[in-house]
Tab-separated table of C-alpha atoms in Angstrom:
chain	number	residue	atom	x	y	z
K	53	MET	CA	0.084	-0.013	0.020
K	54	ALA	CA	1.472	3.446	-1.145
K	55	TYR	CA	0.936	6.622	0.369
K	56	PHE	CA	1.693	10.017	-0.918
K	57	VAL	CA	3.308	12.340	1.082
K	58	PRO	CA	3.083	16.182	0.173
K	59	ILE	CA	6.510	18.092	0.046
K	60	GLU	CA	7.626	21.455	-1.012
K	61	ILE	CA	10.780	22.215	-2.148
K	62	ASP	CA	12.806	25.541	-2.273
K	63	LYS	CA	15.744	26.856	-4.083
K	64	ARG	CA	18.199	28.779	-2.256
K	65	GLU	CA	21.408	30.458	-2.984
K	66	ASN	CA	23.499	27.593	-1.689
K	67	GLY	CA	21.350	24.813	-2.405
K	68	PHE	CA	17.874	23.549	-1.884
K	69	THR	CA	15.420	23.325	1.181
K	70	GLY	CA	12.820	21.071	1.663
K	71	ARG	CA	10.082	20.273	3.965
K	72	PHE	CA	6.869	18.259	4.520
K	73	SER	CA	3.614	20.416	3.678
K	74	PHE	CA	1.920	19.064	6.864
K	75	ASP	CA	4.926	19.873	9.150
K	76	PRO	CA	6.550	22.897	9.056
K	77	SER	CA	8.707	22.334	11.848
K	78	PHE	CA	11.053	20.051	9.863
K	79	SER	CA	13.051	21.042	7.433
K	80	CYS	CA	16.563	19.699	5.540
K	81	THR	CA	18.811	21.054	3.208
K	82	ALA	CA	21.048	19.530	0.427
K	83	ASP	CA	23.259	20.609	-2.609
K	84	THR	CA	21.127	19.287	-5.186
K	85	ARG	CA	17.597	18.659	-5.697
K	86	ASP	CA	17.830	15.019	-5.945
K	87	ALA	CA	20.171	14.592	-2.647
K	88	LEU	CA	17.279	16.542	-0.721
K	89	VAL	CA	14.401	14.380	-2.263
K	90	LYS	CA	16.457	11.437	-0.910
K	91	LYS	CA	16.750	12.926	2.644
K	92	LEU	CA	13.279	13.612	2.850
K	93	PHE	CA	12.423	10.246	1.473
K	94	VAL	CA	14.446	8.381	3.979
K	95	ALA	CA	13.197	10.723	6.932
K	96	ILE	CA	9.435	9.776	6.145
K	97	ASN	CA	9.980	6.280	4.761
K	98	SER	CA	11.805	5.130	8.041
K	99	PHE	CA	9.166	6.729	10.143
K	100	VAL	CA	6.145	4.979	8.467
K	101	GLN	CA	7.939	1.461	7.965
K	102	LYS	CA	9.067	1.419	11.358
K	103	GLN	CA	6.480	2.804	13.470
K	104	LYS	CA	3.578	2.281	11.170
K	105	PRO	CA	1.652	4.849	12.432
K	106	LEU	CA	-2.090	4.201	11.659
K	107	GLU	CA	-3.440	7.489	12.582
K	108	PHE	CA	-0.815	9.613	10.946
K	109	LEU	CA	-1.355	7.335	7.997
K	110	SER	CA	-5.198	8.003	7.750
K	111	TYR	CA	-4.145	11.842	8.336
K	112	LEU	CA	-1.939	11.642	5.158
K	113	GLU	CA	-4.879	10.333	3.121
K	114	HIS	CA	-7.109	12.956	4.723
K	115	HIS	CA	-4.533	15.340	3.772
K	116	LEU	CA	-4.343	14.370	0.300
K	117	LYS	CA	-8.093	14.309	-0.276
K	118	GLU	CA	-8.713	17.542	1.343
K	119	ASN	CA	-5.828	19.461	-0.556
K	120	GLY	CA	-5.337	17.518	-3.884
K	121	ILE	CA	-2.400	17.218	-5.702
K	122	LYS	CA	-0.875	20.606	-5.493
K	123	SER	CA	2.633	20.288	-4.729
K	124	HIS	CA	5.701	17.499	-5.116
K	125	GLN	CA	4.564	14.164	-3.625
K	126	LEU	CA	6.772	11.294	-2.246
K	127	ARG	CA	5.329	8.024	-3.118
K	128	ILE	CA	6.228	5.691	0.262
K	129	GLU	CA	5.227	1.873	0.967
K	130	LEU	CA	3.997	0.809	4.144
K	131	LEU	CA	6.125	-2.018	4.299
K	132	SER	CA	9.819	-1.826	4.043
K	133	VAL	CA	11.723	-4.170	1.656
K	134	ASN	CA	12.811	-6.503	4.462
K	135	GLU	CA	9.429	-7.114	5.697
K	136	ARG	CA	8.066	-7.743	1.763
K	137	MET	CA	11.254	-10.167	1.515
K	138	ILE	CA	10.150	-12.126	4.247
K	139	LEU	CA	6.406	-12.198	3.016
K	140	LEU	CA	7.763	-12.936	-0.512
K	141	GLY	CA	9.884	-15.692	1.099
K	142	LEU	CA	6.988	-17.085	3.178
K	143	LEU	CA	4.552	-17.222	-0.173
K	144	ALA	CA	7.230	-18.792	-2.038
K	145	LEU	CA	7.713	-21.652	0.271
K	146	LYS	CA	4.057	-22.002	0.773
K	147	SER	CA	3.838	-22.285	-3.278
K	148	ILE	CA	6.623	-25.092	-3.565
K	149	VAL	CA	4.700	-27.062	-1.125
K	150	PHE	CA	1.506	-26.647	-2.627
K	151	TYR	CA	3.061	-27.008	-6.164
K	152	LEU	CA	4.508	-30.179	-5.246
K	153	LEU	CA	1.371	-31.242	-3.734
K	154	PHE	CA	-0.695	-30.679	-7.009
K	155	VAL	CA	1.904	-32.538	-9.048
K	156	ALA	CA	1.757	-35.166	-6.818
K	157	ALA	CA	-2.199	-35.474	-6.793
K	158	ILE	CA	-1.838	-35.290	-10.478
K	159	LEU	CA	0.544	-37.992	-11.011
K	160	PHE	CA	-1.468	-40.066	-8.555
K	161	LEU	CA	-4.782	-39.259	-10.286
K	162	PHE	CA	-2.992	-39.996	-13.559
K	163	PRO	CA	-0.097	-42.531	-13.312
K	164	SER	CA	-0.160	-43.204	-17.290
K	165	LEU	CA	1.564	-39.852	-17.456
K	166	LEU	CA	4.413	-41.469	-15.907
K	167	THR	CA	4.878	-45.300	-17.094
K	168	SER	CA	2.454	-47.875	-18.787
K	169	ASP	CA	3.704	-50.424	-16.361
K	170	THR	CA	2.635	-49.017	-13.173
K	171	GLY	CA	3.031	-51.376	-10.672
K	172	SER	CA	5.488	-53.426	-11.644
K	173	GLY	CA	8.580	-54.128	-9.625
K	174	MET	CA	11.986	-52.092	-10.360
K	175	SER	CA	14.881	-53.950	-12.051
K	176	MET	CA	17.865	-53.094	-13.492
K	177	ASP	CA	16.550	-53.126	-17.238
K	178	LEU	CA	14.175	-50.468	-16.161
K	179	ILE	CA	16.859	-48.105	-14.922
K	180	PRO	CA	17.340	-46.088	-18.311
K	181	GLN	CA	13.974	-45.674	-19.243
K	182	PHE	CA	13.419	-44.640	-15.337
K	183	ARG	CA	16.227	-42.139	-15.510
K	184	ALA	CA	14.881	-40.691	-19.014
K	185	GLN	CA	11.303	-40.246	-17.605
K	186	ALA	CA	12.500	-38.764	-14.174
K	187	LEU	CA	14.558	-36.503	-16.103
K	188	LEU	CA	11.566	-35.415	-18.229
K	189	VAL	CA	9.204	-35.010	-15.156
K	190	GLU	CA	11.934	-33.098	-13.125
K	191	TYR	CA	12.348	-30.662	-15.797
K	192	CYS	CA	8.660	-30.489	-16.296
K	193	ILE	CA	8.246	-29.502	-12.889
K	194	VAL	CA	11.070	-26.772	-12.632
K	195	SER	CA	9.854	-25.189	-15.465
K	196	GLY	CA	6.278	-25.535	-14.601
K	197	PHE	CA	6.936	-24.106	-11.160
K	198	VAL	CA	9.208	-21.104	-12.862
K	199	LEU	CA	6.132	-20.378	-15.094
K	200	TRP	CA	3.186	-20.422	-12.184
K	201	PHE	CA	5.856	-18.671	-9.937
K	202	LEU	CA	6.112	-15.825	-12.795
K	203	LEU	CA	2.087	-15.392	-12.978
K	204	PHE	CA	2.038	-15.287	-9.426
K	205	LEU	CA	4.591	-12.774	-8.939
K	206	ARG	CA	2.775	-10.612	-11.670
K	207	PHE	CA	-0.830	-11.107	-10.716
K	208	GLY	CA	-1.172	-12.829	-7.185
K	209	TYR	CA	1.495	-11.345	-5.119
K	210	PRO	CA	0.469	-7.873	-5.656
K	211	VAL	CA	-3.028	-8.640	-5.180
K	212	ILE	CA	-2.128	-10.702	-1.784
K	213	LEU	CA	0.464	-8.019	-0.551
K	214	ARG	CA	-2.383	-5.280	-0.753
K	215	ALA	CA	-4.969	-7.390	0.923
K	216	TYR	CA	-2.462	-7.963	3.591
K	217	GLU	CA	-1.488	-4.403	3.964
K	218	GLY	CA	-5.478	-3.507	4.062
K	219	ALA	CA	-5.825	-5.994	6.659
K	220	ILE	CA	-2.999	-5.012	8.923
K	221	VAL	CA	-4.142	-1.318	8.546
K	222	SER	CA	-7.824	-2.002	9.487
K	223	SER	CA	-7.226	-4.067	12.317
K	224	LYS	CA	-4.735	-3.106	15.217
K	225	SER	CA	-4.569	-6.772	16.601
K	226	LEU	CA	-3.347	-7.749	13.202
K	227	MET	CA	-0.948	-4.825	13.170
K	228	ARG	CA	0.345	-5.966	16.597
K	229	ILE	CA	0.968	-9.522	15.449
K	230	HIS	CA	2.595	-8.080	12.238
K	231	MET	CA	4.760	-5.927	14.197
K	232	LEU	CA	5.591	-8.654	16.788
K	233	PHE	CA	6.592	-11.460	14.307
K	234	ILE	CA	7.418	-9.617	11.199
K	235	GLY	CA	7.881	-5.969	11.237
K	236	ARG	CA	10.300	-5.322	14.322
K	237	PRO	CA	12.740	-7.918	13.376
K	238	ALA	CA	12.789	-7.035	9.615
K	239	ASN	CA	13.263	-3.204	10.711
K	240	LEU	CA	15.485	-4.058	13.678
K	241	PHE	CA	18.219	-2.013	11.593
K	242	LEU	CA	16.582	0.732	9.942
K	243	SER	CA	17.548	4.110	11.577
K	244	GLN	CA	14.779	6.554	12.132
K	245	SER	CA	15.394	10.210	11.900
K	246	TYR	CA	11.995	11.734	12.050
K	247	VAL	CA	9.064	11.681	14.117
K	248	PHE	CA	5.822	13.233	13.386
K	249	ARG	CA	4.786	15.568	16.581
K	250	GLY	CA	2.001	17.545	15.079
K	251	SER	CA	-1.387	16.867	15.355
K	252	THR	CA	-3.447	14.460	13.320
K	253	SER	CA	-6.728	15.536	14.382
P	214	MET	CA	14.806	7.995	-6.681
P	215	ASN	CA	12.860	8.376	-9.980
P	216	GLU	CA	10.756	11.149	-10.805
P	217	ILE	CA	7.598	11.374	-12.667
P	218	ARG	CA	6.361	14.789	-13.934
P	219	PHE	CA	2.751	15.862	-14.056
P	220	ASP	CA	1.149	19.229	-15.206
P	221	SER	CA	-1.532	19.875	-12.812
P	222	ASP	CA	-4.474	21.807	-13.550
P	223	ALA	CA	-6.170	24.219	-11.470
P	224	SER	CA	-8.779	21.817	-9.785
P	225	GLY	CA	-6.827	19.579	-7.052
P	226	LEU	CA	-7.472	15.968	-8.569
P	227	SER	CA	-6.955	16.799	-12.177
P	228	LEU	CA	-3.926	15.423	-13.794
P	229	LYS	CA	-2.253	15.454	-17.011
P	230	CYS	CA	1.018	13.759	-18.014
P	231	LYS	CA	2.022	15.592	-21.326
P	232	GLU	CA	4.569	13.041	-22.473
P	233	LYS	CA	2.224	10.043	-22.134
P	234	GLY	CA	-0.697	12.122	-23.795
P	235	LEU	CA	-2.748	11.301	-20.780
P	236	ARG	CA	-4.913	13.723	-19.028
P	237	PHE	CA	-7.064	12.906	-16.140
P	238	SER	CA	-9.774	15.428	-15.343
P	239	ASN	CA	-12.384	15.545	-12.599
P	240	LEU	CA	-12.016	12.202	-11.205
P	241	PRO	CA	-13.013	10.805	-8.081
P	242	PHE	CA	-10.341	10.678	-5.521
P	243	GLU	CA	-9.927	6.793	-5.407
P	244	ASP	CA	-9.900	6.727	-9.261
P	245	ALA	CA	-7.151	9.415	-9.507
P	246	LYS	CA	-5.054	7.789	-6.790
P	247	ASP	CA	-5.202	4.594	-8.563
P	248	ARG	CA	-4.311	5.842	-11.815
P	249	MET	CA	-1.373	7.614	-10.141
P	250	GLN	CA	-0.456	4.273	-8.411
P	251	SER	CA	-0.388	2.493	-12.009
P	252	LEU	CA	1.473	5.563	-13.500
P	253	VAL	CA	4.071	5.400	-10.909
P	254	TYR	CA	4.482	1.885	-11.274
P	255	SER	CA	7.226	2.409	-13.882
P	256	GLN	CA	10.978	2.430	-12.332
P	257	TYR	CA	12.578	3.599	-15.329
P	258	ARG	CA	10.862	6.745	-16.109
P	259	THR	CA	13.558	9.057	-14.687
P	260	ARG	CA	13.558	12.823	-15.232
P	261	LYS	CA	16.562	14.885	-13.989
P	262	GLU	CA	15.452	18.254	-15.278
P	263	PRO	CA	13.828	20.631	-12.748
P	264	VAL	CA	10.181	20.672	-13.195
P	265	GLY	CA	8.678	23.890	-14.837
P	266	GLU	CA	6.013	26.214	-13.292
P	267	GLY	CA	3.050	24.700	-12.403
P	268	GLY	CA	4.080	21.258	-12.569
P	269	VAL	CA	4.051	18.673	-9.714
P	270	SER	CA	6.540	15.637	-9.625
P	271	ILE	CA	6.214	12.416	-7.876
P	272	PHE	CA	9.054	10.802	-6.317
P	273	VAL	CA	9.287	7.072	-6.417
P	274	GLU	CA	11.757	4.553	-5.145
P	275	ASN	CA	13.295	2.158	-7.369
P	276	ASP	CA	11.602	-1.310	-7.173
P	277	PRO	CA	14.117	-3.099	-4.445
P	278	PHE	CA	12.892	-6.738	-6.205
P	279	CYS	CA	12.842	-5.715	-9.601
P	280	LEU	CA	9.435	-7.363	-9.800
P	281	SER	CA	7.771	-4.766	-11.985
P	282	PHE	CA	6.493	-5.179	-15.201
P	283	THR	CA	9.781	-5.118	-16.925
P	284	SER	CA	10.854	-8.453	-15.260
P	285	MET	CA	7.524	-10.086	-16.112
P	286	ILE	CA	7.706	-9.448	-19.898
P	287	THR	CA	11.222	-10.400	-20.233
P	288	TYR	CA	11.254	-13.467	-18.383
P	289	PHE	CA	7.583	-14.612	-18.919
P	290	PRO	CA	8.080	-15.900	-22.534
P	291	VAL	CA	11.556	-17.385	-21.096
P	292	SER	CA	9.566	-19.677	-18.931
P	293	VAL	CA	6.519	-20.332	-21.447
P	294	TYR	CA	9.245	-21.566	-23.805
P	295	LEU	CA	11.017	-23.769	-21.157
P	296	THR	CA	7.699	-25.431	-20.344
P	297	LEU	CA	6.737	-25.714	-23.941
P	298	LEU	CA	10.187	-27.532	-24.640
P	299	ALA	CA	9.525	-29.940	-21.630
P	300	VAL	CA	5.960	-30.792	-22.930
P	301	TYR	CA	7.578	-31.551	-26.116
P	302	PHE	CA	10.308	-33.502	-25.035
P	303	CYS	CA	7.660	-35.515	-23.001
P	304	LEU	CA	5.431	-36.061	-26.126
P	305	PHE	CA	8.296	-36.936	-28.534
P	306	ASN	CA	10.863	-38.442	-26.282
P	307	LEU	CA	13.674	-36.907	-27.969
P	308	PRO	CA	17.295	-37.628	-26.863
P	309	LEU	CA	18.330	-36.411	-23.650
P	310	GLN	CA	21.919	-36.214	-23.635
P	311	PHE	CA	22.306	-33.412	-25.956
P	312	GLN	CA	19.750	-31.065	-24.021
P	313	TYR	CA	21.185	-30.990	-20.505
P	314	PRO	CA	24.133	-29.068	-19.190
P	315	ASP	CA	26.806	-31.556	-17.574
P	316	MET	CA	26.120	-29.964	-14.178
P	317	ILE	CA	22.478	-30.966	-13.983
P	318	GLN	CA	23.549	-34.431	-15.329
P	319	VAL	CA	25.685	-34.889	-12.472
P	320	TYR	CA	23.021	-33.422	-10.184
P	321	LEU	CA	20.324	-36.093	-11.347
P	322	ASN	CA	22.974	-38.764	-11.191
P	323	VAL	CA	23.805	-38.363	-7.542
P	324	LEU	CA	20.036	-38.135	-6.504
P	325	SER	CA	19.148	-41.025	-8.689
P	326	GLY	CA	21.932	-43.014	-7.182
P	327	VAL	CA	20.530	-42.291	-3.653
P	328	VAL	CA	16.896	-43.344	-4.672
P	329	PHE	CA	18.388	-46.662	-6.550
P	330	SER	CA	20.198	-47.621	-3.152
P	331	VAL	CA	16.694	-47.287	-1.240
P	332	GLU	CA	14.949	-49.122	-3.902
P	333	THR	CA	17.368	-52.095	-3.152
P	334	LYS	CA	16.475	-52.287	0.242
P	335	PHE	CA	12.681	-51.714	0.261
P	336	SER	CA	11.843	-52.970	-3.517
P	337	LEU	CA	9.614	-49.977	-4.280
P	338	SER	CA	7.610	-50.148	-7.350
P	339	TYR	CA	8.265	-48.180	-10.292
P	340	PHE	CA	5.859	-45.957	-10.005
P	341	SER	CA	6.546	-45.145	-6.212
P	342	MET	CA	9.992	-44.723	-6.772
P	343	LEU	CA	9.691	-42.682	-9.471
P	344	MET	CA	7.190	-40.493	-7.220
P	345	PHE	CA	9.746	-40.512	-4.550
P	346	TRP	CA	12.525	-39.277	-6.729
P	347	MET	CA	10.575	-36.617	-8.296
P	348	LEU	CA	9.547	-35.039	-5.031
P	349	SER	CA	12.742	-35.257	-3.110
P	350	SER	CA	14.863	-33.901	-6.095
P	351	GLY	CA	12.194	-31.540	-7.101
P	352	PHE	CA	11.925	-29.989	-3.757
P	353	ILE	CA	15.708	-29.633	-3.673
P	354	THR	CA	15.971	-27.986	-7.208
P	355	LEU	CA	13.375	-25.608	-6.825
P	356	LEU	CA	14.828	-24.397	-3.453
P	357	ILE	CA	17.799	-23.704	-5.578
P	358	VAL	CA	15.984	-22.523	-8.395
P	359	SER	CA	13.575	-20.191	-6.986
P	360	PRO	CA	16.074	-17.920	-5.120
P	361	LEU	CA	18.479	-18.378	-8.063
P	362	TYR	CA	15.531	-16.765	-10.073
P	363	VAL	CA	15.107	-13.761	-7.857
P	364	VAL	CA	18.834	-12.956	-7.991
P	365	LEU	CA	18.934	-13.073	-11.945
P	366	MET	CA	15.961	-10.795	-12.017
P	367	ARG	CA	17.975	-8.608	-9.774
P	368	VAL	CA	21.053	-8.745	-11.648
P	369	PHE	CA	19.565	-8.564	-15.357
P	370	GLY	CA	15.998	-6.908	-14.583
P	371	VAL	CA	17.780	-3.498	-15.664
P	372	MET	CA	18.646	-4.692	-19.022
P	373	PRO	CA	15.797	-4.779	-21.477
P	374	VAL	CA	14.952	-0.994	-20.705
P	375	LEU	CA	14.342	-0.292	-24.493
P	376	VAL	CA	12.082	-3.333	-24.636
P	377	TYR	CA	10.349	-2.466	-21.394
P	378	ARG	CA	9.651	1.094	-22.717
P	379	PHE	CA	8.534	0.079	-26.096
P	380	LEU	CA	5.818	-2.497	-24.658
P	381	TYR	CA	4.701	-0.455	-21.755
P	382	TYR	CA	4.242	3.037	-23.123
P	383	LYS	CA	3.437	1.986	-26.742
P	384	VAL	CA	1.579	-1.156	-26.640
P	385	LEU	CA	-0.032	-1.381	-23.378
P	386	GLY	CA	-0.866	2.634	-23.681
P	387	LEU	CA	-3.390	1.870	-26.270
P	388	PHE	CA	-5.540	0.028	-23.566
P	389	VAL	CA	-5.138	2.827	-20.879
P	390	ARG	CA	-8.651	4.723	-21.089
P	391	THR	CA	-7.641	8.519	-21.602
P	392	GLU	CA	-9.825	11.588	-20.830
P	393	PRO	CA	-10.193	13.800	-24.091
P	394	SER	CA	-8.241	16.869	-23.635
P	395	GLN	CA	-9.721	19.746	-22.663
P	396	SER	CA	-8.225	22.790	-24.548
């Protein structure tokens, strides 16, 4: 889930000065415009991703809805890179298990896909045939998984991620669980340089 | 950081992007936000020059996973090709020794050797042994392949920029609903 943070950039004689539109108390300077944007982004991004302040996020939504898009915006994500990596890893592991179960079920239901002499004992004469067929099955499994994993990454993963983010934003108990098991360990080394001290009402 | 430039209208939620020929006017808030999300999804749309008078910019962080549409467009045909190739081999049972690198062959030999030794003890049937071999080696291979795939996307995902820009802006741009320009 992405949020848009309004910023204001002023050009001065010795560089650029920037601040958040909703918080005049915070400002930073830099030599170049890119460096300034990067500083502002790091400040607000680390604050949101580490703290996940729900009131502040709803305030951001309300601010954007009220004022429109009149100034420059920073696009920040609710979940940090580490959190998304953990979620993606969990989903990938689950995908592998389910995919193997699916393949096993298909092969169990249709054993003729593998061999015509199902149930016969293994013998040395069958080893070359077995290895050839096993190689093909293995190749099918791996390439099939890559295909489905791609489709999942393109179409399934964003939907799941968005639903998950919506769930943790709308439920405080889910947010607590997420912060306990994923959020805090993932963002342990994320340095935070900005705290919003204004009123969100 | 990537910068996407918009030229804003007088009304707050109206946006137009001159380079893409898009103009969104009088949109509901959620709709405008969704369209902004889709527009800023591009990670290669970089603008370095200062924004002119009256324009607004949206600054977007680079996609850390390279899981954007670029990678999908690049690697999706590859995986489709691999799958079709595998189906073709299964159907027509072509000679295998010319199709696989030595590393895979060695790896498969080791795994199959383990299973063969198990088979002599328990006298598994042909089918059950094949199932066991497939599941065990398949699981190990997938554990290797899936992280490798992410690494490959991370490394090579930035290469096909031109293909991506053409496909995304020219081909897919045809399907984006645009508002008629207001003069």
